[in-house]
Amino acid sequence: VKKHLLLDFDFTEDDQYLMALSEVAESVVERHIGYKFSDLVEKNGGELPMPLQHAMLLFIGQLYANRESVTFGSATVLPHAYEYILDLYTNLDCWY
């Protein structure tokens, strides 16, 4: 998570917050795709698929950078980002 956020590994002040964001991201992604990570890990040879890991990093980055529900700048949704990645996994029965 720190590498994705371009944070120095020696910076530990936000470690608890980053762990909390990671737990939130896991819950949100599981709910979005309708599958528990434990089931996906089992079906995927012991690893969580990389696109889902990346989607969680995108979500954590968004929460870390925007700690409030409003912004005063202009925001643009990037195509093929979080929702696009997760939509690939919403009907997993056809993958396995």
XYZ file of N, CA and C in Angstrom:
288
model
N 0.834 -1.190 0.000
C 0.000 0.000 0.000
C 0.877 1.252 0.000
N 1.913 1.250 0.821
C 2.788 2.425 0.873
C 3.471 2.661 -0.469
N 3.895 1.609 -1.108
C 4.543 1.763 -2.407
C 3.563 2.365 -3.419
N 2.333 1.878 -3.419
C 1.322 2.406 -4.335
C 1.049 3.882 -4.069
N 1.046 4.265 -2.802
C 0.769 5.655 -2.425
C 2.003 6.544 -2.475
N 3.135 5.962 -2.862
C 4.406 6.677 -2.933
C 4.799 7.263 -1.583
N 4.555 6.483 -0.525
C 4.932 6.891 0.824
C 6.256 6.243 1.184
N 7.077 6.962 1.903
C 8.345 6.433 2.389
C 8.049 5.325 3.404
N 8.738 4.207 3.286
C 8.505 3.096 4.199
C 8.861 3.443 5.639
N 9.706 4.438 5.844
C 10.059 4.879 7.189
C 8.952 5.729 7.822
N 8.025 6.220 7.013
C 6.906 7.010 7.511
C 5.875 6.048 8.100
N 5.750 6.057 9.421
C 4.863 5.093 10.091
C 3.653 5.742 10.756
N 3.561 7.053 10.676
C 2.480 7.776 11.361
C 1.092 7.333 10.903
N 0.949 6.988 9.629
C -0.358 6.609 9.090
C -0.557 5.097 8.970
N 0.329 4.304 9.551
C 0.249 2.850 9.380
C -1.091 2.266 9.832
N -1.576 2.675 10.995
C -2.866 2.163 11.478
C -3.997 2.589 10.540
N -3.943 3.815 10.085
C -4.959 4.311 9.153
C -4.925 3.520 7.850
N -3.727 3.238 7.340
C -3.598 2.469 6.107
C -4.116 1.047 6.282
N -3.890 0.460 7.448
C -4.422 -0.883 7.719
C -5.950 -0.842 7.741
N -6.504 0.196 8.344
C -7.961 0.330 8.379
C -8.515 0.507 6.963
N -7.850 1.329 6.145
C -8.291 1.514 4.759
C -8.204 0.204 3.977
N -7.198 -0.597 4.263
C -7.049 -1.891 3.592
C -8.208 -2.821 3.939
N -8.601 -2.828 5.206
C -9.738 -3.650 5.623
C -11.033 -3.164 4.977
N -11.207 -1.855 4.910
C -12.382 -1.289 4.262
C -12.397 -1.675 2.791
N -11.262 -1.531 2.122
C -11.175 -1.860 0.695
C -11.512 -3.321 0.447
N -11.023 -4.207 1.287
C -11.326 -5.626 1.136
C -12.829 -5.876 1.245
N -13.455 -5.286 2.248
C -14.899 -5.457 2.434
C -15.691 -4.891 1.260
N -15.290 -3.710 0.800
C -16.004 -3.060 -0.302
C -15.886 -3.878 -1.588
N -14.679 -4.345 -1.890
C -14.468 -5.111 -3.117
C -15.212 -6.443 -3.039
N -15.157 -7.120 -1.901
C -15.903 -8.377 -1.754
C -17.392 -8.154 -1.991
N -17.909 -7.097 -1.425
C -19.344 -6.812 -1.597
C -19.658 -6.436 -3.043
N -18.769 -5.674 -3.676
C -18.980 -5.239 -5.057
C -19.073 -6.429 -6.004
N -18.179 -7.388 -5.837
C -18.173 -8.531 -6.760
C -19.045 -9.683 -6.277
N -19.456 -9.658 -5.008
C -20.342 -10.697 -4.497
C -19.652 -12.010 -4.165
N -18.359 -11.968 -3.902
C -17.601 -13.162 -3.549
C -16.637 -12.844 -2.413
N -16.449 -13.807 -1.509
C -15.464 -13.670 -0.438
C -14.076 -13.936 -0.993
N -13.096 -13.175 -0.538
C -11.720 -13.367 -0.996
C -11.217 -14.772 -0.676
N -11.642 -15.331 0.466
C -11.180 -16.674 0.819
C -11.581 -17.684 -0.249
N -12.791 -17.539 -0.802
C -13.238 -18.437 -1.880
C -12.426 -18.216 -3.151
N -12.142 -16.951 -3.458
C -11.378 -16.640 -4.669
C -9.944 -17.135 -4.565
N -9.356 -16.978 -3.395
C -7.983 -17.442 -3.181
C -7.915 -18.957 -3.368
N -8.902 -19.653 -2.832
C -8.952 -21.110 -2.972
C -9.072 -21.526 -4.441
N -9.915 -20.827 -5.195
C -10.117 -21.150 -6.607
C -8.952 -20.728 -7.489
N -8.139 -19.799 -6.999
C -7.056 -19.231 -7.811
C -5.676 -19.726 -7.365
N -5.605 -20.928 -6.851
C -4.312 -21.501 -6.493
C -3.623 -20.843 -5.319
N -4.380 -20.291 -4.382
C -3.787 -19.721 -3.183
C -3.475 -18.235 -3.252
N -3.834 -17.583 -4.350
C -3.558 -16.151 -4.475
C -4.815 -15.399 -4.894
N -4.908 -14.164 -4.447
C -5.976 -13.280 -4.895
C -5.599 -12.765 -6.271
N -6.511 -12.814 -7.243
C -6.175 -12.334 -8.588
C -5.623 -10.905 -8.560
N -4.569 -10.681 -9.331
C -3.885 -9.387 -9.360
C -4.821 -8.215 -9.682
N -5.772 -8.357 -10.622
C -6.671 -7.218 -10.873
C -7.458 -6.796 -9.631
N -7.844 -7.745 -8.786
C -8.565 -7.389 -7.567
C -7.638 -6.703 -6.571
N -6.394 -7.138 -6.496
C -5.425 -6.466 -5.642
C -5.241 -5.016 -6.105
N -5.163 -4.832 -7.407
C -4.970 -3.486 -7.943
C -6.207 -2.613 -7.701
N -7.380 -3.185 -7.850
C -8.611 -2.425 -7.585
C -8.635 -1.943 -6.139
N -8.189 -2.804 -5.216
C -8.142 -2.385 -3.820
C -7.150 -1.249 -3.625
N -6.009 -1.314 -4.299
C -5.030 -0.227 -4.190
C -5.593 1.079 -4.741
N -6.323 1.003 -5.856
C -6.950 2.211 -6.404
C -7.936 2.807 -5.408
N -8.739 1.950 -4.788
C -9.732 2.409 -3.824
C -9.057 3.003 -2.587
N -8.018 2.346 -2.081
C -7.286 2.862 -0.928
C -6.672 4.218 -1.265
N -6.101 4.341 -2.455
C -5.510 5.610 -2.876
C -6.530 6.728 -2.904
N -7.728 6.411 -3.385
C -8.791 7.409 -3.433
C -9.188 7.834 -2.023
N -9.353 6.868 -1.123
C -9.743 7.194 0.250
C -8.644 7.957 0.985
N -7.394 7.603 0.730
C -6.273 8.250 1.411
C -6.109 9.703 0.945
N -6.269 9.924 -0.347
C -6.090 11.267 -0.906
C -7.283 12.171 -0.643
N -8.472 11.600 -0.545
C -9.698 12.374 -0.370
C -10.385 11.910 0.902
N -10.050 12.519 1.988
C -10.537 12.058 3.294
C -11.899 12.626 3.659
N -12.461 13.392 2.792
C -13.801 13.942 3.008
C -14.687 13.541 1.834
N -15.994 13.672 2.002
C -16.919 13.255 0.952
C -17.132 14.322 -0.116
N -16.522 15.493 0.068
C -16.624 16.555 -0.934
C -15.231 17.016 -1.330
N -15.119 17.551 -2.512
C -13.853 18.090 -2.977
C -14.104 19.456 -3.599
N -13.130 20.287 -3.556
C -13.285 21.625 -4.106
C -12.616 21.768 -5.461
N -11.998 20.717 -5.897
C -11.376 20.711 -7.216
C -12.236 19.942 -8.197
N -11.832 19.938 -9.421
C -12.538 19.185 -10.443
C -12.011 17.756 -10.455
N -12.911 16.803 -10.466
C -12.515 15.393 -10.494
C -13.058 14.736 -11.748
N -12.272 13.858 -12.301
C -12.672 13.130 -13.493
C -12.462 11.644 -13.243
N -13.460 10.852 -13.565
C -13.333 9.410 -13.427
C -12.472 8.899 -14.572
N -11.470 8.108 -14.224
C -10.601 7.539 -15.237
C -11.236 6.281 -15.815
N -11.270 6.170 -17.136
C -11.836 4.958 -17.723
C -10.966 3.753 -17.391
N -11.583 2.621 -17.285
C -10.897 1.355 -17.020
C -10.179 1.358 -15.683
N -10.769 1.996 -14.697
C -10.163 2.005 -13.383
C -10.930 1.053 -12.469
N -11.198 1.481 -11.263
C -11.767 0.637 -10.215
C -13.004 -0.145 -10.662
N -14.050 0.540 -11.116
C -15.287 -0.152 -11.480
C -15.076 -1.102 -12.649
N -14.310 -0.692 -13.617
C -14.052 -1.542 -14.783
C -13.380 -2.842 -14.351
N -12.374 -2.740 -13.496
C -11.663 -3.934 -13.035
C -12.609 -4.854 -12.269
N -13.387 -4.301 -11.363
C -14.273 -5.132 -10.553
C -15.406 -5.728 -11.363
N -15.875 -5.012 -12.362
C -16.935 -5.563 -13.196
C -16.486 -6.820 -13.931
N -15.191 -6.983 -14.119
C -14.672 -8.211 -14.726
C -14.923 -9.421 -13.845
N -15.101 -9.201 -12.561
C -15.234 -10.295 -11.588
C -16.639 -10.440 -11.020
N -17.602 -9.693 -11.498
C -18.936 -9.763 -10.912
C -19.676 -11.036 -11.268
N -19.289 -11.735 -12.309
C -19.904 -13.003 -12.665
C -18.808 -14.069 -12.746
N -18.255 -14.387 -11.607
C -17.096 -15.281 -11.561
C -17.406 -16.711 -11.941
N -18.667 -17.105 -11.872
C -18.989 -18.492 -12.186
C -18.518 -18.871 -13.580
N -18.448 -17.896 -14.487
C -18.012 -18.206 -15.840
C -16.480 -18.282 -15.934
N -15.761 -17.884 -14.870
C -14.298 -17.914 -14.892
C -13.752 -19.251 -14.436
N -14.496 -19.949 -13.567
C -13.965 -21.181 -12.973
C -14.791 -22.376 -13.367
